[in-house]
Amino acid sequence: MKALILAAGKGTRLRPITDFIPKPMVPIHGKPLLEWVILHLMSYGIQEYVVAVSYFAEQIENYFGDGTRWGIRIEYSHGLSPAGKAGEIWRCRELLTNEHHFLVVPGDTICHLNYHAFMDFHERQGGIASVALSTKYRLEVGLAEVASDSRITAFLEKTNLDRPVSTGSYLLESSIFPYIERFNPSKNEVDLPGDIFPVLLLEGQQINGFVSEYEWWDIGKINDYDTFAHMPVQQAKSILCSYKNVY
């Protein structure tokens, strides 16, 4: 199975760092963010990758090349302008021609998702798409319970959200491409959960939710990046390398 890594964004939330380098190349304890993402996937036996690039694409390609240094195979899909998540998937279609289904992961997220369990779930459930959902999302704001007389009866500061949250990883069947094509992705930005999933549900297609209690960090946000960048090295590597011995 191929993994498609979405790494084309401009990383505006990480400016001014990303004024000079693409978001997937921001350094975290001696390696670019994207390398940590790939090492995680490699630990689950994934050997073939398609990387969707655009902004400062040459920096990513010059560093990773064809993947030989890691014993894997990397191909690239190029775009000159933002295409949306589904639009990026559409651009990669020719590189995914022979795949019955494929994995899609964000290039700016460190997560402890068990990809073997996710793949087994998708094959067992069937359906056109499966979405990885984590139950460990910590809110960055406080929650209040307010009575009818406007008095606060409880206040929860930065608590966990008690609902599954999408962490941006998907398993998709190749039969999803005609649905994306309807939105004319060569001319329009097309989102996967915002545009494609509602149409799939409306037409009775099965979308599954793989719910699991795993931690994840959106390094595309300056707060999470600062947390990792200033974390003691051994603590950071225990998170980054917790999957298997790939470091």
PDB file of C-alpha atoms in Angstrom:
ATOM      1  CA  MET A   1       0.000   0.000   0.000  1.00  0.00           C
ATOM      2  CA  LYS A   2       1.217   3.492  -0.851  1.00  0.00           C
ATOM      3  CA  ALA A   3       1.090   6.392   1.571  1.00  0.00           C
ATOM      4  CA  LEU A   4       0.254   9.825   0.200  1.00  0.00           C
ATOM      5  CA  ILE A   5       1.745  12.568   2.362  1.00  0.00           C
ATOM      6  CA  LEU A   6       0.181  16.006   1.978  1.00  0.00           C
ATOM      7  CA  ALA A   7       3.085  18.463   2.160  1.00  0.00           C
ATOM      8  CA  ALA A   8       2.110  21.273  -0.214  1.00  0.00           C
ATOM      9  CA  GLY A   9       0.874  23.908   2.230  1.00  0.00           C
ATOM     10  CA  LYS A  10       2.546  27.274   2.827  1.00  0.00           C
ATOM     11  CA  GLY A  11       2.517  26.889   6.605  1.00  0.00           C
ATOM     12  CA  THR A  12       1.186  30.390   7.283  1.00  0.00           C
ATOM     13  CA  ARG A  13       0.594  29.554  10.957  1.00  0.00           C
ATOM     14  CA  LEU A  14       4.345  29.005  11.374  1.00  0.00           C
ATOM     15  CA  ARG A  15       5.488  32.314   9.943  1.00  0.00           C
ATOM     16  CA  PRO A  16       8.103  33.792   9.982  1.00  0.00           C
ATOM     17  CA  ILE A  17       9.842  30.378  10.049  1.00  0.00           C
ATOM     18  CA  THR A  18       8.066  29.290   6.875  1.00  0.00           C
ATOM     19  CA  ASP A  19       8.974  32.454   5.012  1.00  0.00           C
ATOM     20  CA  PHE A  20      12.184  30.621   4.116  1.00  0.00           C
ATOM     21  CA  ILE A  21      11.460  26.900   4.358  1.00  0.00           C
ATOM     22  CA  PRO A  22       8.370  24.753   3.733  1.00  0.00           C
ATOM     23  CA  LYS A  23       6.499  23.545   6.788  1.00  0.00           C
ATOM     24  CA  PRO A  24       7.511  19.867   6.353  1.00  0.00           C
ATOM     25  CA  MET A  25      11.173  20.913   6.578  1.00  0.00           C
ATOM     26  CA  VAL A  26      11.019  22.779   9.900  1.00  0.00           C
ATOM     27  CA  PRO A  27      13.673  21.241  12.153  1.00  0.00           C
ATOM     28  CA  ILE A  28      12.818  19.169  15.208  1.00  0.00           C
ATOM     29  CA  HIS A  29      15.798  17.852  17.150  1.00  0.00           C
ATOM     30  CA  GLY A  30      18.078  17.279  14.201  1.00  0.00           C
ATOM     31  CA  LYS A  31      15.586  16.135  11.583  1.00  0.00           C
ATOM     32  CA  PRO A  32      12.942  17.820   9.407  1.00  0.00           C
ATOM     33  CA  LEU A  33       9.382  17.281  10.556  1.00  0.00           C
ATOM     34  CA  LEU A  34       8.591  15.250   7.436  1.00  0.00           C
ATOM     35  CA  GLU A  35      11.375  12.790   8.214  1.00  0.00           C
ATOM     36  CA  TRP A  36       9.820  12.021  11.598  1.00  0.00           C
ATOM     37  CA  VAL A  37       6.472  11.469   9.832  1.00  0.00           C
ATOM     38  CA  ILE A  38       8.081   9.066   7.350  1.00  0.00           C
ATOM     39  CA  LEU A  39       9.995   7.198  10.068  1.00  0.00           C
ATOM     40  CA  HIS A  40       6.696   6.568  11.837  1.00  0.00           C
ATOM     41  CA  LEU A  41       5.139   5.174   8.667  1.00  0.00           C
ATOM     42  CA  MET A  42       8.245   3.084   7.947  1.00  0.00           C
ATOM     43  CA  SER A  43       7.929   1.472  11.357  1.00  0.00           C
ATOM     44  CA  TYR A  44       4.660  -0.031  10.103  1.00  0.00           C
ATOM     45  CA  GLY A  45       6.309  -1.484   7.017  1.00  0.00           C
ATOM     46  CA  ILE A  46       5.192   1.142   4.503  1.00  0.00           C
ATOM     47  CA  GLN A  47       7.811   1.373   1.743  1.00  0.00           C
ATOM     48  CA  GLU A  48       6.174   3.376  -1.071  1.00  0.00           C
ATOM     49  CA  TYR A  49       5.316   7.060  -0.796  1.00  0.00           C
ATOM     50  CA  VAL A  50       3.834   9.850  -2.846  1.00  0.00           C
ATOM     51  CA  VAL A  51       4.577  13.311  -1.481  1.00  0.00           C
ATOM     52  CA  ALA A  52       2.357  16.178  -2.653  1.00  0.00           C
ATOM     53  CA  VAL A  53       4.547  19.298  -2.829  1.00  0.00           C
ATOM     54  CA  SER A  54       4.257  22.897  -3.959  1.00  0.00           C
ATOM     55  CA  TYR A  55       5.676  25.621  -1.703  1.00  0.00           C
ATOM     56  CA  PHE A  56       9.515  25.462  -1.740  1.00  0.00           C
ATOM     57  CA  ALA A  57       9.142  21.984  -3.239  1.00  0.00           C
ATOM     58  CA  GLU A  58      12.803  21.820  -4.263  1.00  0.00           C
ATOM     59  CA  GLN A  59      13.903  21.853  -0.615  1.00  0.00           C
ATOM     60  CA  ILE A  60      11.850  18.738   0.120  1.00  0.00           C
ATOM     61  CA  GLU A  61      12.968  16.944  -3.038  1.00  0.00           C
ATOM     62  CA  ASN A  62      16.636  17.826  -2.552  1.00  0.00           C
ATOM     63  CA  TYR A  63      16.613  16.406   0.974  1.00  0.00           C
ATOM     64  CA  PHE A  64      14.566  13.243   0.461  1.00  0.00           C
ATOM     65  CA  GLY A  65      15.330  12.464  -3.174  1.00  0.00           C
ATOM     66  CA  ASP A  66      13.861   9.153  -4.265  1.00  0.00           C
ATOM     67  CA  GLY A  67      14.049   7.742  -0.740  1.00  0.00           C
ATOM     68  CA  THR A  68      17.051   5.477  -1.352  1.00  0.00           C
ATOM     69  CA  ARG A  69      18.821   6.713   1.789  1.00  0.00           C
ATOM     70  CA  TRP A  70      15.995   5.246   3.886  1.00  0.00           C
ATOM     71  CA  GLY A  71      15.478   2.140   1.765  1.00  0.00           C
ATOM     72  CA  ILE A  72      12.095   3.339   0.544  1.00  0.00           C
ATOM     73  CA  ARG A  73      10.640   4.708  -2.707  1.00  0.00           C
ATOM     74  CA  ILE A  74       9.412   8.302  -2.927  1.00  0.00           C
ATOM     75  CA  GLU A  75       7.585   9.913  -5.849  1.00  0.00           C
ATOM     76  CA  TYR A  76       6.381  13.511  -6.014  1.00  0.00           C
ATOM     77  CA  SER A  77       3.239  15.250  -7.173  1.00  0.00           C
ATOM     78  CA  HIS A  78       3.663  18.943  -7.995  1.00  0.00           C
ATOM     79  CA  GLY A  79       1.200  21.795  -7.936  1.00  0.00           C
ATOM     80  CA  LEU A  80       1.634  25.522  -8.536  1.00  0.00           C
ATOM     81  CA  SER A  81      -1.278  26.668  -6.387  1.00  0.00           C
ATOM     82  CA  PRO A  82      -3.357  25.418  -3.425  1.00  0.00           C
ATOM     83  CA  ALA A  83      -5.761  22.659  -4.415  1.00  0.00           C
ATOM     84  CA  GLY A  84      -7.428  21.648  -1.158  1.00  0.00           C
ATOM     85  CA  LYS A  85      -7.020  18.239   0.427  1.00  0.00           C
ATOM     86  CA  ALA A  86      -9.127  16.410  -2.172  1.00  0.00           C
ATOM     87  CA  GLY A  87      -7.548  18.449  -4.951  1.00  0.00           C
ATOM     88  CA  GLU A  88      -4.081  17.305  -3.869  1.00  0.00           C
ATOM     89  CA  ILE A  89      -5.310  13.713  -3.887  1.00  0.00           C
ATOM     90  CA  TRP A  90      -6.657  14.245  -7.413  1.00  0.00           C
ATOM     91  CA  ARG A  91      -3.297  15.583  -8.603  1.00  0.00           C
ATOM     92  CA  CYS A  92      -1.683  12.349  -7.415  1.00  0.00           C
ATOM     93  CA  ARG A  93      -4.131  10.049  -9.175  1.00  0.00           C
ATOM     94  CA  GLU A  94      -1.705   8.860 -11.869  1.00  0.00           C
ATOM     95  CA  LEU A  95       0.805   7.832  -9.190  1.00  0.00           C
ATOM     96  CA  LEU A  96      -1.920   5.854  -7.413  1.00  0.00           C
ATOM     97  CA  THR A  97      -3.366   4.141 -10.500  1.00  0.00           C
ATOM     98  CA  ASN A  98      -2.564   0.591  -9.418  1.00  0.00           C
ATOM     99  CA  GLU A  99      -3.676   1.013  -5.803  1.00  0.00           C
ATOM    100  CA  HIS A 100      -7.050  -0.427  -4.783  1.00  0.00           C
ATOM    101  CA  HIS A 101      -6.816   1.710  -1.678  1.00  0.00           C
ATOM    102  CA  PHE A 102      -4.208   4.059  -0.268  1.00  0.00           C
ATOM    103  CA  LEU A 103      -3.306   5.875   2.924  1.00  0.00           C
ATOM    104  CA  VAL A 104      -3.412   9.675   3.203  1.00  0.00           C
ATOM    105  CA  VAL A 105      -1.552  11.420   6.030  1.00  0.00           C
ATOM    106  CA  PRO A 106      -0.756  15.069   6.805  1.00  0.00           C
ATOM    107  CA  GLY A 107       2.848  16.140   6.517  1.00  0.00           C
ATOM    108  CA  ASP A 108       2.658  18.388   9.587  1.00  0.00           C
ATOM    109  CA  THR A 109       1.347  16.034  12.270  1.00  0.00           C
ATOM    110  CA  ILE A 110       3.118  13.773  14.732  1.00  0.00           C
ATOM    111  CA  CYS A 111       0.680  11.115  15.879  1.00  0.00           C
ATOM    112  CA  HIS A 112       0.726   7.745  17.608  1.00  0.00           C
ATOM    113  CA  LEU A 113      -1.881   6.180  15.359  1.00  0.00           C
ATOM    114  CA  ASN A 114      -1.508   2.417  14.978  1.00  0.00           C
ATOM    115  CA  TYR A 115      -1.550   2.124  11.195  1.00  0.00           C
ATOM    116  CA  HIS A 116      -1.738  -1.672  11.227  1.00  0.00           C
ATOM    117  CA  ALA A 117      -4.934  -1.527  13.264  1.00  0.00           C
ATOM    118  CA  PHE A 118      -6.248   1.245  11.002  1.00  0.00           C
ATOM    119  CA  MET A 119      -5.579  -0.791   7.844  1.00  0.00           C
ATOM    120  CA  ASP A 120      -7.120  -3.948   9.326  1.00  0.00           C
ATOM    121  CA  PHE A 121     -10.188  -1.931  10.313  1.00  0.00           C
ATOM    122  CA  HIS A 122     -10.632  -0.489   6.818  1.00  0.00           C
ATOM    123  CA  GLU A 123     -10.357  -3.880   5.116  1.00  0.00           C
ATOM    124  CA  ARG A 124     -12.717  -5.468   7.617  1.00  0.00           C
ATOM    125  CA  GLN A 125     -15.355  -2.723   7.446  1.00  0.00           C
ATOM    126  CA  GLY A 126     -15.376  -2.155   3.710  1.00  0.00           C
ATOM    127  CA  GLY A 127     -16.613   1.190   2.441  1.00  0.00           C
ATOM    128  CA  ILE A 128     -15.084   3.889   0.274  1.00  0.00           C
ATOM    129  CA  ALA A 129     -13.255   5.718   3.069  1.00  0.00           C
ATOM    130  CA  SER A 130     -12.105   5.370   6.663  1.00  0.00           C
ATOM    131  CA  VAL A 131     -11.216   8.307   8.906  1.00  0.00           C
ATOM    132  CA  ALA A 132      -8.786   8.078  11.844  1.00  0.00           C
ATOM    133  CA  LEU A 133     -10.344   9.661  14.929  1.00  0.00           C
ATOM    134  CA  SER A 134      -8.636  10.279  18.256  1.00  0.00           C
ATOM    135  CA  THR A 135     -10.405  10.582  21.608  1.00  0.00           C
ATOM    136  CA  LYS A 136      -7.416  12.452  23.092  1.00  0.00           C
ATOM    137  CA  TYR A 137      -7.896  16.033  21.960  1.00  0.00           C
ATOM    138  CA  ARG A 138      -7.085  18.634  24.567  1.00  0.00           C
ATOM    139  CA  LEU A 139      -8.931  21.919  24.137  1.00  0.00           C
ATOM    140  CA  GLU A 140      -6.857  25.097  24.181  1.00  0.00           C
ATOM    141  CA  VAL A 141      -9.686  27.031  25.823  1.00  0.00           C
ATOM    142  CA  GLY A 142     -11.708  26.603  28.997  1.00  0.00           C
ATOM    143  CA  LEU A 143     -15.259  25.250  29.072  1.00  0.00           C
ATOM    144  CA  ALA A 144     -17.948  26.654  31.353  1.00  0.00           C
ATOM    145  CA  GLU A 145     -21.293  25.302  32.476  1.00  0.00           C
ATOM    146  CA  VAL A 146     -23.727  28.208  32.893  1.00  0.00           C
ATOM    147  CA  ALA A 147     -27.071  27.934  34.674  1.00  0.00           C
ATOM    148  CA  SER A 148     -30.262  29.687  33.586  1.00  0.00           C
ATOM    149  CA  ASP A 149     -29.557  32.546  36.026  1.00  0.00           C
ATOM    150  CA  SER A 150     -26.184  33.122  34.289  1.00  0.00           C
ATOM    151  CA  ARG A 151     -24.152  31.754  37.196  1.00  0.00           C
ATOM    152  CA  ILE A 152     -21.238  29.486  36.320  1.00  0.00           C
ATOM    153  CA  THR A 153     -21.709  26.120  37.984  1.00  0.00           C
ATOM    154  CA  ALA A 154     -18.543  24.459  36.694  1.00  0.00           C
ATOM    155  CA  PHE A 155     -15.423  25.470  34.828  1.00  0.00           C
ATOM    156  CA  LEU A 156     -13.109  23.082  33.031  1.00  0.00           C
ATOM    157  CA  GLU A 157      -9.786  24.602  32.001  1.00  0.00           C
ATOM    158  CA  LYS A 158      -8.303  23.111  28.825  1.00  0.00           C
ATOM    159  CA  THR A 159      -9.983  19.763  29.292  1.00  0.00           C
ATOM    160  CA  ASN A 160     -10.135  16.851  26.859  1.00  0.00           C
ATOM    161  CA  LEU A 161     -12.952  17.027  24.351  1.00  0.00           C
ATOM    162  CA  ASP A 162     -15.199  14.031  24.903  1.00  0.00           C
ATOM    163  CA  ARG A 163     -15.753  13.416  21.198  1.00  0.00           C
ATOM    164  CA  PRO A 164     -13.651  11.721  18.504  1.00  0.00           C
ATOM    165  CA  VAL A 165     -11.595  14.231  16.511  1.00  0.00           C
ATOM    166  CA  SER A 166     -10.202  13.713  13.017  1.00  0.00           C
ATOM    167  CA  THR A 167      -6.397  13.806  12.979  1.00  0.00           C
ATOM    168  CA  GLY A 168      -6.148  14.091   9.192  1.00  0.00           C
ATOM    169  CA  SER A 169      -5.332  10.476   8.280  1.00  0.00           C
ATOM    170  CA  TYR A 170      -7.547   8.576   5.856  1.00  0.00           C
ATOM    171  CA  LEU A 171      -7.725   5.273   4.035  1.00  0.00           C
ATOM    172  CA  LEU A 172      -9.399   5.760   0.665  1.00  0.00           C
ATOM    173  CA  GLU A 173     -10.543   3.443  -2.104  1.00  0.00           C
ATOM    174  CA  SER A 174      -9.556   4.431  -5.628  1.00  0.00           C
ATOM    175  CA  SER A 175     -13.273   4.624  -6.443  1.00  0.00           C
ATOM    176  CA  ILE A 176     -13.265   8.032  -4.720  1.00  0.00           C
ATOM    177  CA  PHE A 177     -11.619   9.732  -7.721  1.00  0.00           C
ATOM    178  CA  PRO A 178     -14.809  10.142  -9.818  1.00  0.00           C
ATOM    179  CA  TYR A 179     -16.440  11.941  -6.881  1.00  0.00           C
ATOM    180  CA  ILE A 180     -13.526  14.384  -6.683  1.00  0.00           C
ATOM    181  CA  GLU A 181     -13.627  14.896 -10.466  1.00  0.00           C
ATOM    182  CA  ARG A 182     -17.188  16.239 -10.205  1.00  0.00           C
ATOM    183  CA  PHE A 183     -15.832  19.350  -8.469  1.00  0.00           C
ATOM    184  CA  ASN A 184     -13.500  20.195 -11.366  1.00  0.00           C
ATOM    185  CA  PRO A 185     -10.376  20.019  -9.158  1.00  0.00           C
ATOM    186  CA  SER A 186      -8.084  21.278 -11.923  1.00  0.00           C
ATOM    187  CA  LYS A 187      -9.748  24.694 -11.516  1.00  0.00           C
ATOM    188  CA  ASN A 188     -11.124  24.683  -7.966  1.00  0.00           C
ATOM    189  CA  GLU A 189      -9.865  24.003  -4.478  1.00  0.00           C
ATOM    190  CA  VAL A 190     -11.667  20.875  -3.267  1.00  0.00           C
ATOM    191  CA  ASP A 191     -11.730  19.769   0.348  1.00  0.00           C
ATOM    192  CA  LEU A 192     -12.075  16.122   1.345  1.00  0.00           C
ATOM    193  CA  PRO A 193     -14.178  16.282   4.532  1.00  0.00           C
ATOM    194  CA  GLY A 194     -15.897  19.543   3.566  1.00  0.00           C
ATOM    195  CA  ASP A 195     -16.806  18.828  -0.071  1.00  0.00           C
ATOM    196  CA  ILE A 196     -16.402  15.124  -0.874  1.00  0.00           C
ATOM    197  CA  PHE A 197     -17.574  13.379   2.286  1.00  0.00           C
ATOM    198  CA  PRO A 198     -21.024  15.085   2.356  1.00  0.00           C
ATOM    199  CA  VAL A 199     -21.632  13.925  -1.231  1.00  0.00           C
ATOM    200  CA  LEU A 200     -20.552  10.376  -0.399  1.00  0.00           C
ATOM    201  CA  LEU A 201     -22.922  10.241   2.559  1.00  0.00           C
ATOM    202  CA  LEU A 202     -25.766  11.764   0.537  1.00  0.00           C
ATOM    203  CA  GLU A 203     -25.343   9.048  -2.087  1.00  0.00           C
ATOM    204  CA  GLY A 204     -25.219   6.240   0.445  1.00  0.00           C
ATOM    205  CA  GLN A 205     -21.502   5.511   0.326  1.00  0.00           C
ATOM    206  CA  GLN A 206     -20.022   4.032   3.472  1.00  0.00           C
ATOM    207  CA  ILE A 207     -17.519   6.120   5.451  1.00  0.00           C
ATOM    208  CA  ASN A 208     -16.082   4.482   8.552  1.00  0.00           C
ATOM    209  CA  GLY A 209     -14.645   6.083  11.670  1.00  0.00           C
ATOM    210  CA  PHE A 210     -11.679   4.365  13.279  1.00  0.00           C
ATOM    211  CA  VAL A 211     -11.909   5.602  16.874  1.00  0.00           C
ATOM    212  CA  SER A 212      -8.859   5.087  19.062  1.00  0.00           C
ATOM    213  CA  GLU A 213      -7.209   6.709  22.066  1.00  0.00           C
ATOM    214  CA  TYR A 214      -3.953   7.973  20.611  1.00  0.00           C
ATOM    215  CA  GLU A 215      -2.006  11.185  21.083  1.00  0.00           C
ATOM    216  CA  TRP A 216      -1.224  13.587  18.259  1.00  0.00           C
ATOM    217  CA  TRP A 217       0.384  16.981  17.784  1.00  0.00           C
ATOM    218  CA  ASP A 218      -0.342  19.447  14.985  1.00  0.00           C
ATOM    219  CA  ILE A 219       3.152  20.830  14.387  1.00  0.00           C
ATOM    220  CA  GLY A 220       1.646  23.235  11.873  1.00  0.00           C
ATOM    221  CA  LYS A 221       0.608  25.328  14.884  1.00  0.00           C
ATOM    222  CA  ILE A 222       3.275  27.531  16.425  1.00  0.00           C
ATOM    223  CA  ASN A 223       2.367  26.470  19.986  1.00  0.00           C
ATOM    224  CA  ASP A 224       2.876  22.765  19.299  1.00  0.00           C
ATOM    225  CA  TYR A 225       6.039  23.449  17.327  1.00  0.00           C
ATOM    226  CA  ASP A 226       7.482  25.508  20.185  1.00  0.00           C
ATOM    227  CA  THR A 227       6.585  22.731  22.601  1.00  0.00           C
ATOM    228  CA  PHE A 228       8.631  20.185  20.629  1.00  0.00           C
ATOM    229  CA  ALA A 229      11.450  22.565  19.724  1.00  0.00           C
ATOM    230  CA  HIS A 230      12.075  23.514  23.352  1.00  0.00           C
ATOM    231  CA  MET A 231      11.343  20.125  24.883  1.00  0.00           C
ATOM    232  CA  PRO A 232      14.359  18.289  26.358  1.00  0.00           C
ATOM    233  CA  VAL A 233      15.897  16.169  23.604  1.00  0.00           C
ATOM    234  CA  GLN A 234      15.364  12.798  25.244  1.00  0.00           C
ATOM    235  CA  GLN A 235      11.751  13.589  26.103  1.00  0.00           C
ATOM    236  CA  ALA A 236      11.033  14.717  22.542  1.00  0.00           C
ATOM    237  CA  LYS A 237      12.674  11.659  21.011  1.00  0.00           C
ATOM    238  CA  SER A 238      10.737   9.370  23.347  1.00  0.00           C
ATOM    239  CA  ILE A 239       7.589  10.780  21.726  1.00  0.00           C
ATOM    240  CA  LEU A 240       8.918  10.982  18.185  1.00  0.00           C
ATOM    241  CA  CYS A 241      10.419   7.481  18.335  1.00  0.00           C
ATOM    242  CA  SER A 242       7.853   5.772  20.524  1.00  0.00           C
ATOM    243  CA  TYR A 243       6.434   3.747  17.652  1.00  0.00           C
ATOM    244  CA  LYS A 244       9.320   1.308  17.104  1.00  0.00           C
ATOM    245  CA  ASN A 245      13.082   1.366  16.944  1.00  0.00           C
ATOM    246  CA  VAL A 246      13.508   3.358  13.734  1.00  0.00           C
ATOM    247  CA  TYR A 247      15.809   6.158  14.926  1.00  0.00           C
TER     248      TYR A 247
END
